[in-house]
Amino acid sequence: MRIRNLLPAVAAVAIVTGPAFAQDVPAENPAPPAPAADATASASLTAEQQSQYDTWPPAQQAQYDAWPADTQTYFWSLTGDRQELFWRLADSDKVALAGLPLEQQDQVWAQIESQAAATPAAPAGEPDVEDDAVSDGPM
């Protein structure tokens, strides 16, 4: 799946909206450090979410635990199909997408879903690479 091709679109939306989210914060008052994500992850999950989380492989759990709390919350707000596509994005794109206003999220999701529909999924266990070197006979 070539979801990584959407990086420029997500980055462009994030760059355009970035100044809108900027805040003037005095240097004397730094933000307090965020609590450890894995400590809050299990505490904030519903029973259904926790059971889904428990079925994930440890690497996927660790990836989820590394996300900021708002990205984790955003993940659970997605439909099952969008959750599957969300996993295919780079973590930086996940964080950027979760931080966008709702209307821009809808625009990005339209692009992601369009790209996913246009690109056939590679069978499990096989790399997503085209091999033009293989032919059925001499040329």
CSV table of C-alpha atoms in Angstrom, one decimal:
chain,number,residue,atom,x,y,z
A,1,MET,CA,0.0,0.0,0.0
A,2,ARG,CA,1.4,3.4,-0.9
A,3,ILE,CA,0.0,5.4,1.9
A,4,ARG,CA,3.4,7.0,2.3
A,5,ASN,CA,2.7,8.9,-0.9
A,6,LEU,CA,0.2,11.0,1.2
A,7,LEU,CA,3.0,12.4,3.3
A,8,PRO,CA,3.2,15.6,1.1
A,9,ALA,CA,-0.5,16.2,1.4
A,10,VAL,CA,-0.5,15.8,5.2
A,11,ALA,CA,2.6,17.9,5.5
A,12,ALA,CA,1.2,20.6,3.3
A,13,VAL,CA,-2.0,20.8,5.4
A,14,ALA,CA,0.1,20.8,8.6
A,15,ILE,CA,2.4,23.6,7.3
A,16,VAL,CA,-0.6,25.7,6.3
A,17,THR,CA,-2.4,25.3,9.6
A,18,GLY,CA,0.8,25.4,11.8
A,19,PRO,CA,0.8,29.1,12.3
A,20,ALA,CA,-2.8,29.0,13.4
A,21,PHE,CA,-1.8,26.7,16.3
A,22,ALA,CA,1.3,28.7,17.3
A,23,GLN,CA,1.1,30.3,20.7
A,24,ASP,CA,3.3,32.9,22.3
A,25,VAL,CA,4.5,31.3,25.5
A,26,PRO,CA,7.0,33.0,27.7
A,27,ALA,CA,10.3,31.2,28.1
A,28,GLU,CA,10.2,31.4,31.9
A,29,ASN,CA,7.1,29.1,32.0
A,30,PRO,CA,8.1,25.9,30.2
A,31,ALA,CA,5.4,23.3,29.8
A,32,PRO,CA,5.5,20.5,32.4
A,33,PRO,CA,6.7,17.2,31.0
A,34,ALA,CA,4.0,14.9,29.7
A,35,PRO,CA,3.3,11.8,31.7
A,36,ALA,CA,4.5,8.5,30.4
A,37,ALA,CA,2.1,7.4,27.6
A,38,ASP,CA,2.0,3.7,28.6
A,39,ALA,CA,1.0,4.6,32.2
A,40,THR,CA,-2.1,6.5,31.0
A,41,ALA,CA,-2.9,4.2,28.0
A,42,SER,CA,-4.4,1.3,29.9
A,43,ALA,CA,-6.1,3.6,32.4
A,44,SER,CA,-8.0,5.6,29.8
A,45,LEU,CA,-9.1,2.6,27.6
A,46,THR,CA,-12.6,1.2,27.7
A,47,ALA,CA,-13.0,-2.5,28.3
A,48,GLU,CA,-13.6,-3.0,24.5
A,49,GLN,CA,-10.5,-0.9,23.6
A,50,GLN,CA,-8.4,-2.7,26.2
A,51,SER,CA,-9.4,-6.1,24.8
A,52,GLN,CA,-8.5,-5.0,21.2
A,53,TYR,CA,-5.2,-3.5,22.5
A,54,ASP,CA,-4.4,-6.8,24.3
A,55,THR,CA,-4.7,-8.7,20.9
A,56,TRP,CA,-2.0,-6.5,19.3
A,57,PRO,CA,1.6,-7.8,19.0
A,58,PRO,CA,4.0,-6.2,21.5
A,59,ALA,CA,5.6,-4.0,18.8
A,60,GLN,CA,2.2,-2.5,17.8
A,61,GLN,CA,1.4,-1.9,21.5
A,62,ALA,CA,4.7,-0.1,21.9
A,63,GLN,CA,4.1,2.0,18.9
A,64,TYR,CA,0.6,2.9,20.2
A,65,ASP,CA,2.0,3.7,23.7
A,66,ALA,CA,4.6,6.1,22.1
A,67,TRP,CA,1.8,8.3,20.6
A,68,PRO,CA,0.7,11.4,22.4
A,69,ALA,CA,-2.5,11.1,24.4
A,70,ASP,CA,-4.5,13.1,21.9
A,71,THR,CA,-3.3,10.9,19.0
A,72,GLN,CA,-4.4,7.8,21.0
A,73,THR,CA,-7.8,9.3,21.7
A,74,TYR,CA,-8.1,10.2,18.0
A,75,PHE,CA,-7.3,6.6,17.0
A,76,TRP,CA,-10.2,5.3,19.0
A,77,SER,CA,-12.6,7.8,17.4
A,78,LEU,CA,-11.9,6.3,14.0
A,79,THR,CA,-13.9,3.6,12.3
A,80,GLY,CA,-12.4,0.2,11.9
A,81,ASP,CA,-11.4,0.8,8.3
A,82,ARG,CA,-9.8,4.1,9.2
A,83,GLN,CA,-8.0,2.5,12.1
A,84,GLU,CA,-6.4,0.0,9.7
A,85,LEU,CA,-5.3,2.8,7.4
A,86,PHE,CA,-4.1,4.9,10.4
A,87,TRP,CA,-1.6,2.2,11.3
A,88,ARG,CA,0.0,2.5,7.8
A,89,LEU,CA,0.8,6.1,8.3
A,90,ALA,CA,4.2,7.3,9.7
A,91,ASP,CA,3.9,8.2,13.4
A,92,SER,CA,4.6,11.9,12.6
A,93,ASP,CA,1.8,11.9,10.1
A,94,LYS,CA,-0.6,10.3,12.7
A,95,VAL,CA,0.2,13.1,15.2
A,96,ALA,CA,-0.2,15.8,12.5
A,97,LEU,CA,-3.5,14.3,11.3
A,98,ALA,CA,-4.8,14.1,14.9
A,99,GLY,CA,-4.0,17.7,15.5
A,100,LEU,CA,-5.8,19.1,12.4
A,101,PRO,CA,-9.2,20.7,12.6
A,102,LEU,CA,-12.1,18.4,11.8
A,103,GLU,CA,-12.8,19.7,8.3
A,104,GLN,CA,-9.1,19.3,7.3
A,105,GLN,CA,-9.1,15.8,8.8
A,106,ASP,CA,-12.0,15.0,6.5
A,107,GLN,CA,-10.0,16.3,3.5
A,108,VAL,CA,-7.0,14.3,4.4
A,109,TRP,CA,-9.0,11.1,5.0
A,110,ALA,CA,-10.7,11.5,1.6
A,111,GLN,CA,-7.2,11.6,0.1
A,112,ILE,CA,-6.0,8.6,2.2
A,113,GLU,CA,-9.0,6.5,1.3
A,114,SER,CA,-8.8,7.5,-2.3
A,115,GLN,CA,-5.2,6.5,-2.4
A,116,ALA,CA,-5.9,3.2,-0.6
A,117,ALA,CA,-8.8,2.3,-3.0
A,118,ALA,CA,-6.6,3.0,-6.0
A,119,THR,CA,-3.7,0.9,-4.8
A,120,PRO,CA,-4.3,-2.8,-4.5
A,121,ALA,CA,-3.1,-4.2,-1.2
A,122,ALA,CA,-0.1,-6.5,-1.3
A,123,PRO,CA,-0.8,-10.0,0.0
A,124,ALA,CA,0.4,-10.6,3.5
A,125,GLY,CA,4.1,-11.5,3.8
A,126,GLU,CA,4.9,-10.2,0.3
A,127,PRO,CA,6.7,-6.8,-0.2
A,128,ASP,CA,5.0,-4.0,-1.9
A,129,VAL,CA,7.4,-3.9,-4.9
A,130,GLU,CA,6.7,-4.2,-8.6
A,131,ASP,CA,9.0,-6.5,-10.6
A,132,ASP,CA,9.3,-5.5,-14.2
A,133,ALA,CA,12.2,-7.8,-14.8
A,134,VAL,CA,10.1,-10.9,-15.0
A,135,SER,CA,8.8,-11.8,-18.5
A,136,ASP,CA,7.1,-14.9,-19.9
A,137,GLY,CA,9.4,-15.2,-22.9
A,138,PRO,CA,12.1,-13.6,-25.0
A,139,MET,CA,11.5,-10.1,-26.3
